[in-house]
Short mmCIF file of C-alpha atoms (C1' of nucleotides) in Angstrom, two decimals:
data_model
loop_
_atom_site.label_atom_id
_atom_site.label_comp_id
_atom_site.label_asym_id
_atom_site.label_seq_id
_atom_site.Cartn_x
_atom_site.Cartn_y
_atom_site.Cartn_z
CA MET A 1 -56.62 15.72 -226.26
CA LYS A 2 -55.68 17.73 -222.93
CA THR A 3 -58.37 20.52 -221.91
CA LEU A 4 -58.43 23.45 -220.31
CA ILE A 5 -61.57 23.95 -218.32
CA THR A 6 -62.03 28.06 -217.51
CA ILE A 7 -64.67 28.72 -214.74
CA ALA A 8 -65.43 32.61 -214.54
CA GLY A 9 -68.40 34.68 -213.34
CA PRO A 10 -68.38 37.54 -211.11
CA THR A 11 -67.11 38.32 -207.95
CA ALA A 12 -68.82 36.44 -204.62
CA ILE A 13 -70.82 34.02 -206.87
CA GLY A 14 -68.88 30.94 -205.39
CA LYS A 15 -66.19 30.20 -208.24
CA THR A 16 -63.68 29.07 -205.77
CA LYS A 17 -66.09 26.24 -204.34
CA MET A 18 -67.47 25.12 -207.60
CA ALA A 19 -63.90 25.02 -208.94
CA ILE A 20 -62.60 22.86 -206.14
CA GLU A 21 -65.69 20.30 -206.90
CA VAL A 22 -65.24 20.38 -210.30
CA ALA A 23 -61.14 19.78 -209.81
CA GLN A 24 -62.04 17.15 -207.34
CA ALA A 25 -64.57 15.00 -209.20
CA LEU A 26 -62.36 15.09 -212.25
CA GLY A 27 -59.05 14.58 -210.01
CA THR A 28 -57.04 17.44 -211.30
CA GLU A 29 -55.52 20.54 -209.93
CA ILE A 30 -56.74 24.43 -210.04
CA LEU A 31 -55.14 27.74 -211.68
CA SER A 32 -56.02 30.95 -210.30
CA ALA A 33 -56.68 33.67 -212.88
CA ASP A 34 -57.59 36.13 -210.21
CA SER A 35 -55.27 39.69 -210.45
CA ARG A 36 -55.27 40.02 -206.74
CA GLN A 37 -55.03 36.78 -205.33
CA PHE A 38 -51.92 36.46 -206.72
CA TYR A 39 -50.80 38.35 -203.82
CA LYS A 40 -49.56 36.78 -200.52
CA GLU A 41 -49.99 40.02 -198.57
CA LEU A 42 -53.82 39.98 -199.55
CA LYS A 43 -55.98 37.19 -198.33
CA ILE A 44 -59.22 38.44 -196.32
CA GLY A 45 -59.78 41.03 -198.83
CA VAL A 46 -59.71 39.51 -201.81
CA ALA A 47 -61.55 36.41 -200.69
CA ALA A 48 -58.71 34.06 -201.35
CA PRO A 49 -59.26 30.53 -200.62
CA SER A 50 -58.96 29.28 -197.32
CA ASN A 51 -56.19 27.19 -196.10
CA GLU A 52 -58.94 24.20 -195.81
CA GLU A 53 -59.68 24.88 -199.48
CA LEU A 54 -56.27 24.84 -200.32
CA ALA A 55 -55.61 21.53 -198.71
CA GLN A 56 -58.32 20.15 -200.67
CA VAL A 57 -57.19 20.76 -204.14
CA PRO A 58 -53.51 21.76 -205.12
CA HIS A 59 -54.06 25.69 -206.09
CA HIS A 60 -51.51 27.52 -208.30
CA PHE A 61 -50.63 31.32 -208.35
CA ILE A 62 -52.79 32.11 -205.27
CA GLY A 63 -49.96 33.99 -203.08
CA HIS A 64 -47.14 33.41 -205.26
CA LEU A 65 -46.23 37.15 -205.83
CA SER A 66 -45.62 39.90 -203.33
CA ILE A 67 -47.41 43.17 -203.43
CA HIS A 68 -44.02 44.58 -204.36
CA ASP A 69 -43.38 43.04 -207.44
CA TYR A 70 -44.11 43.84 -211.04
CA TYR A 71 -46.37 41.88 -212.72
CA ASN A 72 -49.07 41.88 -215.84
CA VAL A 73 -50.84 39.89 -217.84
CA SER A 74 -48.27 38.85 -220.70
CA ARG A 75 -46.25 37.66 -217.49
CA TYR A 76 -49.06 35.89 -216.41
CA GLU A 77 -49.93 34.07 -219.72
CA ILE A 78 -46.28 32.93 -220.04
CA ASP A 79 -46.56 31.01 -216.33
CA ALA A 80 -49.47 29.82 -216.96
CA LEU A 81 -48.41 28.48 -220.24
CA ASN A 82 -45.35 27.29 -218.77
CA LEU A 83 -47.31 25.44 -215.67
CA LEU A 84 -49.85 23.90 -217.80
CA GLU A 85 -47.35 21.98 -220.04
CA SER A 86 -45.88 20.28 -217.10
CA LEU A 87 -49.76 19.90 -215.71
CA PHE A 88 -50.70 17.97 -218.86
CA GLN A 89 -48.59 15.41 -218.44
CA ARG A 90 -50.29 14.58 -215.58
CA TYR A 91 -53.74 15.25 -216.29
CA ASN A 92 -56.03 15.20 -219.19
CA GLN A 93 -57.80 18.35 -217.73
CA VAL A 94 -57.14 21.08 -215.50
CA VAL A 95 -59.09 23.55 -214.32
CA VAL A 96 -58.47 27.53 -213.90
CA VAL A 97 -60.75 29.66 -212.11
CA GLY A 98 -60.91 33.32 -212.05
CA GLY A 99 -62.73 37.20 -212.23
CA SER A 100 -60.07 38.65 -214.47
CA GLY A 101 -61.62 38.72 -217.53
CA LEU A 102 -58.45 40.09 -219.25
CA TYR A 103 -56.02 37.01 -217.71
CA LEU A 104 -58.71 34.66 -218.49
CA ASP A 105 -58.74 36.13 -222.27
CA THR A 106 -55.23 36.30 -222.52
CA LEU A 107 -54.91 32.72 -221.38
CA CYS A 108 -57.10 31.23 -223.64
CA GLY A 109 -56.25 33.61 -227.07
CA GLY A 110 -53.23 34.95 -226.45
CA ILE A 111 -52.04 38.87 -226.30
CA SER A 112 -49.86 40.81 -228.85
CA GLU A 113 -46.23 40.78 -228.09
CA LEU A 114 -45.61 44.27 -226.56
CA PRO A 115 -43.15 45.44 -224.54
CA ASP A 116 -43.35 45.65 -220.45
CA ALA A 117 -43.57 49.34 -218.92
CA ASP A 118 -40.70 51.13 -218.67
CA GLU A 119 -41.23 52.45 -214.94
CA ALA A 120 -39.27 55.25 -215.60
CA LEU A 121 -40.77 56.53 -218.39
CA ARG A 122 -44.31 55.69 -217.25
CA ALA A 123 -43.74 57.66 -213.91
CA SER A 124 -42.63 60.67 -216.31
CA ILE A 125 -45.55 60.87 -218.67
CA LYS A 126 -47.57 60.07 -215.47
CA GLU A 127 -46.20 63.84 -213.86
CA LYS A 128 -46.68 65.59 -217.11
CA PHE A 129 -50.42 64.43 -217.30
CA GLU A 130 -50.94 65.26 -213.56
CA GLN A 131 -49.48 68.63 -214.28
CA SER A 132 -51.26 69.48 -217.84
CA GLY A 133 -53.97 66.94 -217.70
CA ILE A 134 -55.45 64.82 -220.20
CA GLU A 135 -54.97 67.32 -223.23
CA TYR A 136 -51.31 66.61 -222.98
CA LEU A 137 -51.64 62.64 -223.61
CA ARG A 138 -53.84 63.41 -226.14
CA GLU A 139 -51.97 65.77 -228.43
CA GLN A 140 -49.10 63.30 -227.69
CA VAL A 141 -50.78 60.30 -228.89
CA LYS A 142 -52.27 62.35 -231.64
CA ILE A 143 -48.31 63.06 -233.17
CA LEU A 144 -46.77 59.80 -231.74
CA ASP A 145 -49.77 57.41 -233.12
CA PRO A 146 -52.45 59.03 -235.22
CA VAL A 147 -53.54 55.68 -236.03
CA PHE A 148 -54.46 54.62 -232.57
CA TYR A 149 -55.55 57.95 -231.61
CA GLU A 150 -58.44 58.05 -234.43
CA THR A 151 -59.99 54.60 -232.37
CA ALA A 152 -58.91 55.49 -229.09
CA ASP A 153 -61.01 56.14 -226.09
CA ILE A 154 -59.24 59.51 -225.68
CA SER A 155 -61.25 60.04 -221.99
CA ASN A 156 -59.12 57.47 -220.72
CA PRO A 157 -55.42 58.33 -219.21
CA MET A 158 -54.53 54.90 -218.93
CA ARG A 159 -55.18 53.99 -222.54
CA LEU A 160 -53.40 57.13 -223.99
CA LEU A 161 -50.44 56.66 -221.44
CA ARG A 162 -49.67 53.09 -222.55
CA ALA A 163 -49.94 53.78 -226.11
CA MET A 164 -47.43 57.02 -225.68
CA GLU A 165 -45.15 54.74 -223.58
CA VAL A 166 -45.13 51.86 -225.85
CA THR A 167 -44.40 54.16 -228.79
CA LEU A 168 -41.59 56.25 -227.21
CA GLN A 169 -40.01 52.99 -225.34
CA THR A 170 -39.70 51.51 -228.97
CA GLY A 171 -39.58 54.08 -231.47
CA ILE A 172 -42.71 52.20 -233.60
CA PRO A 173 -46.31 53.36 -232.89
CA TYR A 174 -48.21 51.32 -230.35
CA SER A 175 -51.25 50.64 -232.93
CA GLN A 176 -48.41 48.46 -235.26
CA PHE A 177 -48.25 46.22 -232.35
CA LYS A 178 -51.87 45.47 -231.90
CA ASN A 179 -52.35 43.70 -234.79
CA LYS A 180 -49.97 40.73 -234.07
CA LYS A 181 -52.41 37.95 -233.64
CA GLN A 182 -51.27 34.93 -231.07
CA GLN A 183 -50.23 31.07 -231.09
CA ARG A 184 -52.50 28.17 -231.27
CA HIS A 185 -52.38 25.82 -228.02
CA ASN A 186 -52.12 22.19 -227.67
CA PHE A 187 -54.95 21.97 -225.56
CA ARG A 188 -58.91 23.03 -226.18
CA ILE A 189 -60.58 24.62 -224.21
CA THR A 190 -64.28 24.17 -222.20
CA LYS A 191 -65.71 27.52 -220.97
CA ILE A 192 -68.13 27.57 -217.83
CA GLY A 193 -69.78 30.64 -216.50
CA LEU A 194 -71.11 30.84 -213.41
CA GLU A 195 -74.33 32.91 -213.12
CA GLN A 196 -77.30 34.33 -210.84
CA ASP A 197 -79.75 36.23 -210.37
CA ARG A 198 -78.44 40.11 -209.73
CA GLU A 199 -80.33 40.41 -206.30
CA VAL A 200 -78.92 37.82 -204.80
CA LEU A 201 -75.86 38.29 -205.81
CA TYR A 202 -75.73 41.66 -204.66
CA ASN A 203 -77.02 40.30 -201.14
CA ARG A 204 -74.23 37.77 -201.18
CA ILE A 205 -71.84 40.73 -202.01
CA ASN A 206 -73.01 42.91 -199.09
CA GLN A 207 -72.89 39.85 -196.79
CA ARG A 208 -69.16 38.81 -197.68
CA VAL A 209 -67.89 42.53 -196.63
CA ASP A 210 -69.53 41.54 -193.53
CA LEU A 211 -68.17 38.53 -193.21
CA MET A 212 -64.52 40.04 -193.99
CA VAL A 213 -64.91 42.24 -191.13
CA GLU A 214 -65.51 39.58 -189.14
CA MET A 215 -62.24 37.88 -190.08
CA GLY A 216 -60.00 40.49 -189.74
CA LEU A 217 -60.32 42.88 -192.69
CA LEU A 218 -59.60 46.06 -190.56
CA GLU A 219 -56.13 44.51 -189.29
CA GLU A 220 -55.04 43.36 -192.98
CA VAL A 221 -55.59 46.53 -194.32
CA GLN A 222 -54.07 48.44 -191.56
CA ASN A 223 -50.69 46.67 -191.67
CA LEU A 224 -50.60 47.29 -195.52
CA LEU A 225 -51.03 51.12 -195.05
CA PRO A 226 -47.54 51.88 -195.52
CA ASN A 227 -48.05 50.02 -199.11
CA LYS A 228 -50.89 51.74 -199.63
CA ASN A 229 -49.50 53.60 -203.01
CA LEU A 230 -48.68 50.16 -204.93
CA ASN A 231 -50.78 49.14 -207.62
CA ALA A 232 -51.84 46.04 -206.36
CA LEU A 233 -53.38 47.97 -203.42
CA ASN A 234 -55.42 49.81 -205.60
CA THR A 235 -58.26 47.12 -204.88
CA VAL A 236 -61.90 47.30 -203.84
CA GLY A 237 -62.16 46.05 -199.87
CA TYR A 238 -58.44 48.15 -199.34
CA LYS A 239 -58.86 51.35 -201.11
CA GLU A 240 -61.99 51.94 -199.22
CA LEU A 241 -60.61 51.36 -195.91
CA PHE A 242 -57.47 53.31 -196.30
CA GLU A 243 -59.61 56.20 -196.26
CA TYR A 244 -61.12 55.13 -193.18
CA PHE A 245 -57.73 54.81 -191.66
CA GLU A 246 -56.63 58.27 -192.66
CA GLY A 247 -59.73 60.06 -191.17
CA LYS A 248 -61.33 60.77 -194.26
CA VAL A 249 -64.60 58.62 -194.07
CA THR A 250 -65.80 56.87 -191.18
CA LEU A 251 -66.03 53.16 -190.96
CA GLU A 252 -69.49 52.85 -191.32
CA HIS A 253 -69.17 54.98 -194.88
CA ALA A 254 -65.94 53.37 -196.08
CA LEU A 255 -67.81 49.32 -195.69
CA GLU A 256 -70.86 50.74 -197.74
CA ASN A 257 -68.17 52.05 -200.28
CA ILE A 258 -66.79 48.54 -200.22
CA LYS A 259 -70.20 47.20 -201.30
CA THR A 260 -71.34 49.45 -203.50
CA HIS A 261 -67.73 49.18 -205.55
CA THR A 262 -67.48 45.35 -205.12
CA ARG A 263 -71.33 45.60 -207.11
CA ARG A 264 -70.13 47.77 -209.38
CA TYR A 265 -67.15 45.34 -210.15
CA ALA A 266 -69.30 42.34 -210.37
CA LYS A 267 -71.20 44.13 -213.10
CA ARG A 268 -68.05 44.98 -214.88
CA GLN A 269 -67.13 41.39 -215.06
CA MET A 270 -70.53 40.31 -216.14
CA THR A 271 -69.97 42.86 -219.12
CA TRP A 272 -67.07 41.09 -219.85
CA PHE A 273 -67.82 37.70 -220.06
CA LYS A 274 -71.35 38.13 -221.31
CA ARG A 275 -69.64 38.80 -224.82
CA ASP A 276 -67.64 35.56 -224.88
CA SER A 277 -70.28 33.35 -226.75
CA ASP A 278 -68.00 30.13 -225.78
CA ILE A 279 -68.89 30.15 -222.34
CA GLN A 280 -71.47 27.89 -221.33
CA TRP A 281 -73.64 29.42 -218.24
CA PHE A 282 -74.72 27.73 -215.12
CA GLY A 283 -76.27 28.34 -211.93
CA THR A 284 -74.33 28.10 -208.88
CA GLU A 285 -76.02 24.73 -207.90
CA GLN A 286 -75.58 22.75 -211.16
CA LYS A 287 -72.46 20.79 -210.39
CA ILE A 288 -73.43 17.85 -211.89
CA GLN A 289 -74.62 19.53 -214.97
CA ILE A 290 -71.32 21.50 -215.61
CA LEU A 291 -69.63 18.04 -214.87
CA GLN A 292 -71.80 16.97 -217.99
CA TYR A 293 -71.09 19.72 -220.05
CA ILE A 294 -67.00 19.13 -219.54
CA ASN A 295 -67.53 15.04 -220.30
CA SER A 296 -69.85 15.95 -223.53
CA GLU A 297 -67.42 18.60 -224.82
CA ASP A 298 -64.61 16.34 -224.03
CA ASN A 299 -66.16 13.59 -226.62
CA LYS A 300 -66.65 15.50 -229.45
"C1'" G B 1 -102.98 71.06 -176.85
"C1'" G B 2 -100.29 75.45 -178.90
"C1'" C B 3 -97.15 77.78 -182.44
"C1'" G B 4 -93.52 76.75 -186.14
"C1'" U B 5 -90.87 73.99 -190.05
"C1'" C B 6 -90.63 70.04 -193.87
"C1'" G B 7 -93.14 65.96 -196.82
"C1'" U B 8 -90.17 66.69 -205.10
"C1'" A B 9 -86.77 60.01 -208.09
"C1'" G B 10 -84.61 54.18 -204.56
"C1'" C B 11 -81.42 57.68 -200.90
"C1'" U B 12 -79.86 63.02 -199.88
"C1'" C B 13 -82.08 67.37 -201.07
"C1'" A B 14 -82.69 72.14 -205.18
"C1'" G B 15 -86.31 74.48 -208.00
"C1'" U B 16 -90.46 76.53 -210.13
"C1'" A B 17 -92.19 85.38 -209.54
"C1'" G B 18 -98.14 79.46 -210.73
"C1'" G B 19 -97.58 76.87 -217.44
"C1'" U B 20 -97.05 69.37 -214.79
"C1'" A B 21 -89.46 69.76 -212.37
"C1'" G B 22 -83.39 68.65 -211.82
"C1'" A B 23 -78.63 67.81 -209.44
"C1'" G B 24 -75.78 64.03 -206.28
"C1'" C B 25 -75.35 59.49 -204.52
"C1'" A B 26 -77.30 54.64 -205.51
"C1'" G B 27 -79.34 52.00 -209.71
"C1'" A B 28 -79.27 50.23 -215.07
"C1'" G B 29 -76.05 49.32 -219.72
"C1'" G B 30 -71.57 49.64 -222.03
"C1'" A B 31 -65.98 49.71 -223.68
"C1'" C B 32 -61.74 47.22 -222.30
"C1'" U B 33 -54.11 44.45 -225.68
"C1'" G B 34 -48.72 44.59 -219.87
"C1'" A B 35 -52.09 49.47 -213.74
"C1'" A B 36 -57.48 45.22 -215.31
"C1'" A B 37 -60.94 43.97 -208.17
"C1'" A B 38 -57.74 49.08 -212.67
"C1'" U B 39 -59.37 52.53 -216.20
"C1'" C B 40 -62.94 54.93 -218.92
"C1'" C B 41 -68.18 56.11 -221.72
"C1'" U B 42 -73.23 56.51 -221.75
"C1'" U B 43 -78.09 56.54 -218.97
"C1'" G B 44 -82.72 60.90 -214.36
"C1'" U B 45 -91.06 60.83 -215.91
"C1'" G B 46 -91.53 61.30 -210.61
"C1'" U B 47 -99.33 60.26 -208.11
"C1'" C B 48 -94.02 66.95 -206.85
"C1'" A B 49 -98.18 62.99 -198.95
"C1'" C B 50 -103.85 63.46 -199.37
"C1'" U B 51 -108.78 65.92 -200.33
"C1'" G B 52 -110.65 70.39 -201.25
"C1'" G B 53 -110.59 75.60 -203.14
"C1'" U B 54 -108.96 80.32 -205.80
"C1'" U B 55 -107.66 80.08 -211.30
"C1'" C B 56 -107.88 79.29 -218.06
"C1'" G B 57 -104.03 76.58 -215.66
"C1'" A B 58 -101.69 74.35 -208.81
"C1'" U B 59 -96.09 70.93 -207.21
"C1'" C B 60 -96.00 76.20 -205.98
"C1'" C B 61 -101.31 80.30 -203.38
"C1'" C B 62 -105.61 79.10 -199.82
"C1'" A B 63 -108.11 75.63 -196.05
"C1'" G B 64 -108.56 71.08 -194.08
"C1'" U B 65 -106.59 66.04 -193.30
"C1'" C B 66 -102.52 62.79 -192.82
"C1'" G B 67 -97.09 61.70 -191.41
"C1'" A B 68 -92.28 63.48 -189.83
"C1'" U B 69 -89.82 66.83 -186.43
"C1'" G B 70 -88.61 71.21 -183.43
"C1'" C B 71 -90.10 74.47 -179.80
"C1'" C B 72 -93.87 76.05 -175.84
"C1'" A B 73 -97.05 73.92 -172.42
#
RNA sequence: GGCGUCGUAGCUCAGUAGGUAGAGCAGAGGACUGAAAAUCCUUGUGUCACUGGUUCGAUCCCAGUCGAUGCCA
């Protein structure tokens, strides 16, 4: 039986390092489940693995896309499952590491079959939303998919917009797609979570931002300024510095915002991962215990 | 040294014609099905600097003390 080992945890906790150590110990390769490290243009700001780290263990889905590419969870699921199929021919275990909860969950548990976004349709809905406000989206969704509207988060424009988009695109209410459940995999999954004292983690985050600046974050972001409206750049570390380069805030302020937003992001990740009862949690130094746990799960 | 201003939630500050106080930010908790590092929801009790006085009652008025700051010497 093949095993996929997932390593989850909040940003800056040390997932990259742990994944490399685990993969080396198991003699295998690593998949990323980090929705921003996919983009080759984003390096320093998303704390992508360094060249030295990449040389230690083969990595996949690091910098394999351009910020100009359209990508989403579903495509990731397909890409990752395809890759796993070939990797499992050579390895009994493969490591996947990342902080994008939705991507990790989709890889492990699948996702409903839904159409990709129709960019033109999405843009036109978005335009009306910007003109008429969220009430417009609510009214439309209420008509198009009353079932979804019942339980929807009607304060969240993105959710409403998506429901509208899918329903208009297919002629079938969005809620009907969501009922579809997914496939079983021919591998099993061992889930590892990394955790750390909140205060320590927050200090690490603050320090890492300063380190990113030393590594040349400002230059990286400045070069991406023309692309600031791309979704891939709606990212902590970039959007705050765009504001600085546009003269809206001081550099000091922008960096402070990055730290704050990264802390909040970390908190959101913790909230996401906490609800997954299959995850076994470890401290950042418990490499030995993690390997023992992986081994004991394999022998079950 | 003299005169003035200020001292209220972790931070920046409101406020109470005297009936023990509230915003923004930070922080905390939560949600999450093709934009997910995204997007959204909920959440504010603190010796109102300290010590006395006046008062039925003081964070608010008065005096003193301490601290900050400005101007004058």
